[in-house]
Coordinates of C-alpha atoms and ligand atoms in Angstrom, one line a residue:
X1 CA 44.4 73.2 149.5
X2 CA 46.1 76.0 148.5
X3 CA 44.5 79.5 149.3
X4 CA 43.4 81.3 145.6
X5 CA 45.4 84.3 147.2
X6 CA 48.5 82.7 146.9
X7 CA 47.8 80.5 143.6
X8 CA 46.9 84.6 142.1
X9 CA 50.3 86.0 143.5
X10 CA 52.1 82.5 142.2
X11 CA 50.8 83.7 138.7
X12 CA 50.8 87.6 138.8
X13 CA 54.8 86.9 139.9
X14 CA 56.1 84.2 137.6
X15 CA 59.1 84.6 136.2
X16 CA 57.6 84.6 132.7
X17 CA 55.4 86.5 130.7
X18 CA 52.4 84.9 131.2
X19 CA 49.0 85.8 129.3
X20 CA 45.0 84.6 129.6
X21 CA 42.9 84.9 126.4
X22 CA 39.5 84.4 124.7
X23 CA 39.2 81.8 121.9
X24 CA 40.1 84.5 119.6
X25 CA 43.4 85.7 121.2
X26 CA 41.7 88.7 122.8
X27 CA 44.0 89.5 126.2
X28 CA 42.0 89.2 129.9
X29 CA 44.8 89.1 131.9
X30 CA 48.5 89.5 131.7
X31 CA 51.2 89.5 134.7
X32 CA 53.9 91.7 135.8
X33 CA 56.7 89.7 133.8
X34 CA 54.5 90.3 130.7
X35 CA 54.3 94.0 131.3
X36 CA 57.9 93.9 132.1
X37 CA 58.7 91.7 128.3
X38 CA 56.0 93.5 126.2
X39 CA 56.5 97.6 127.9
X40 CA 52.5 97.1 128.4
X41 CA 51.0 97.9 131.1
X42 CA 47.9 95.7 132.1
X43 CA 45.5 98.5 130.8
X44 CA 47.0 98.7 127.8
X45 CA 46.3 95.5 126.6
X46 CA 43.5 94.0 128.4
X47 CA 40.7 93.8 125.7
X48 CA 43.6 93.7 122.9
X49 CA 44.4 90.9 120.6
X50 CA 48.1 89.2 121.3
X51 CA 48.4 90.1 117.8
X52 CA 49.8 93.3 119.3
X53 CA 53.1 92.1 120.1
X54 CA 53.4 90.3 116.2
X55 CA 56.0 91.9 113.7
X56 CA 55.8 91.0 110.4
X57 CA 58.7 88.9 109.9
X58 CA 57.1 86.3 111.1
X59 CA 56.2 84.0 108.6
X60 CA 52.2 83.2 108.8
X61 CA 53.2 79.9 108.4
X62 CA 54.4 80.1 112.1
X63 CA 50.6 81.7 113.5
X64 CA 49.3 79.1 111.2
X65 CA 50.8 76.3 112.5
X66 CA 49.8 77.8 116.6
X67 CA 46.4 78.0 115.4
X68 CA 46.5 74.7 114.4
X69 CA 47.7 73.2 117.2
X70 CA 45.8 74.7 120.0
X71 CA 42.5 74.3 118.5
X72 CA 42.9 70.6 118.1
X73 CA 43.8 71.0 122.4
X74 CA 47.1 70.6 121.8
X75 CA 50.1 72.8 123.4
X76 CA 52.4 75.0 120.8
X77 CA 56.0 76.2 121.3
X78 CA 57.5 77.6 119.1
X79 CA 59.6 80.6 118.6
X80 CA 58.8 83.8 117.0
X81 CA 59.6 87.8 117.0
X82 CA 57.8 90.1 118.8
X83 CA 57.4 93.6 119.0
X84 CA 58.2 95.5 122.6
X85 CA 55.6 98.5 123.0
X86 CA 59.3 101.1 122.1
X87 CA 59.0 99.3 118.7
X88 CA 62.1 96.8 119.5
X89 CA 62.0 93.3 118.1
X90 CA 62.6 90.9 120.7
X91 CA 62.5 86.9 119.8
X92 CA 60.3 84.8 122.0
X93 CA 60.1 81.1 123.3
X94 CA 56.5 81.0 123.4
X95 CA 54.3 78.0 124.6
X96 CA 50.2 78.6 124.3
X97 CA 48.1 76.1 125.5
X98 CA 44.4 75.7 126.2
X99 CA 42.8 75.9 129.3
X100 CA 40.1 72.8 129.1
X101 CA 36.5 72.7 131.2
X102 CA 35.5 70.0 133.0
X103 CA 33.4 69.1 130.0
X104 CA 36.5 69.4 127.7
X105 CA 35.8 72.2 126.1
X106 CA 38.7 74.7 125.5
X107 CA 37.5 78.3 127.3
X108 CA 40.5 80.1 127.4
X109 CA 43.9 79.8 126.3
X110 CA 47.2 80.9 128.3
X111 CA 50.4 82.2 126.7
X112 CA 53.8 81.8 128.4
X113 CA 56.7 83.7 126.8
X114 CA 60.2 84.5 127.5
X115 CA 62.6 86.5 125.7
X116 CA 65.2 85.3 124.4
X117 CA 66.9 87.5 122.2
X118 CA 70.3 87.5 124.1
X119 CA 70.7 84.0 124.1
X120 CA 71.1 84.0 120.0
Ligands
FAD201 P1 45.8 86.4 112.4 O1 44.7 87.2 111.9 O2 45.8 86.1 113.8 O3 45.9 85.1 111.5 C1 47.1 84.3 111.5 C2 46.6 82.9 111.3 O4 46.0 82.4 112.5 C3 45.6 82.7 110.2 O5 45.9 81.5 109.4 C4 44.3 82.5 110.9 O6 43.4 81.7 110.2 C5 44.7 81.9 112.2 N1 43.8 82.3 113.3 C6 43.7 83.5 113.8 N2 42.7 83.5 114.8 C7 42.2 82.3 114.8 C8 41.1 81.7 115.5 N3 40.4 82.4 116.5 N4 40.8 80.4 115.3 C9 41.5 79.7 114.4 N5 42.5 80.2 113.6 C10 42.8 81.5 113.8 N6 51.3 86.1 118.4 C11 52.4 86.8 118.5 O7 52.9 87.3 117.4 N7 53.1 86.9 119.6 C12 52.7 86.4 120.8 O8 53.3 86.6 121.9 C13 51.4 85.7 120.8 N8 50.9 85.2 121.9 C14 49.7 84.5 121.9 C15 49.2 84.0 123.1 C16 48.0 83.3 123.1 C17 47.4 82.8 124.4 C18 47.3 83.2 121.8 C19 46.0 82.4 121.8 C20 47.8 83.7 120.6 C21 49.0 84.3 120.6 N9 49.6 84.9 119.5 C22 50.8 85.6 119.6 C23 48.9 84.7 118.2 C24 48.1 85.9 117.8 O9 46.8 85.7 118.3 C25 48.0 86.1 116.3 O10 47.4 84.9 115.7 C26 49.3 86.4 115.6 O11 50.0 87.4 116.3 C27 49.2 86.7 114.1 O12 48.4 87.9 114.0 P2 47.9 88.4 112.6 O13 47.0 89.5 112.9 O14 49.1 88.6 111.8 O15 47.2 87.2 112.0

């Protein structure tokens, strides 16, 4: 097996912005490529809501459709524009998945983002 040190530094330095929440979107953890994406440090947003980073262009249609998806268990990706702490909009490929018990249940979910503003 692999040590938990290692499977930690795996997540802390993936190449993506990568984010563990509550059932109601409320930030526990985020990694360096998140602070890095978002301008926020880790103590700035732990005990925030990922609604942080939305910008109101975004059609609700969009969150709507996220919410949707993950509480039926099911992985979203979609794309949608983000705010960066300077008050930039960025657009982000954003996946958000649940993170499933043993019993099933969905305890957490994880957000992976990358931005991909240049690319368009
Ligand atoms: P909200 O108040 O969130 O409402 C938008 C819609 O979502 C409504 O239809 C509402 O009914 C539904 N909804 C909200 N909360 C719940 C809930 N607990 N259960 C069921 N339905 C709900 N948003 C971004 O803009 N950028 C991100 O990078 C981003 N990353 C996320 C990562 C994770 C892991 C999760 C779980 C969510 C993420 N979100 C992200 C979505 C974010 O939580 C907000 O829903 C979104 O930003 C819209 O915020 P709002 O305040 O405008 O609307």
């Amino acid at each position: 097996d692999l040590p938990f040190s290692l499977v930690r530094a795996t997540v802390d330095q993936a190449p993506v912005a990568i984010s563990i929440t509550d059932l109601k979107a409320n930030i526990l953890y985020v990694n360096a490529a998140f602070s890095e994406i978002t301008g926020y440090a880790p103590q700035e947003c732990i005990g925030r809501n990922e609604s942080m980073l939305s910008d109101q262009r975004t059609p609700p249609e969009v969150y709507r459709e996220l919410w949707g998806c993950i509480t039926r268990q099911q992985a979203w990706r979609g794309r949608l524009l983000n705010r960066h702490r300077d008050g930039r909009r960025y657009l982000a490929d954003l996946t958000v998945a649940p993170m499933l018990n043993e019993a099933g249940e969905t305890t957490h979910f994880i957000g992976m983002h990358r931005d991909i503003t240049e690319e368009y």
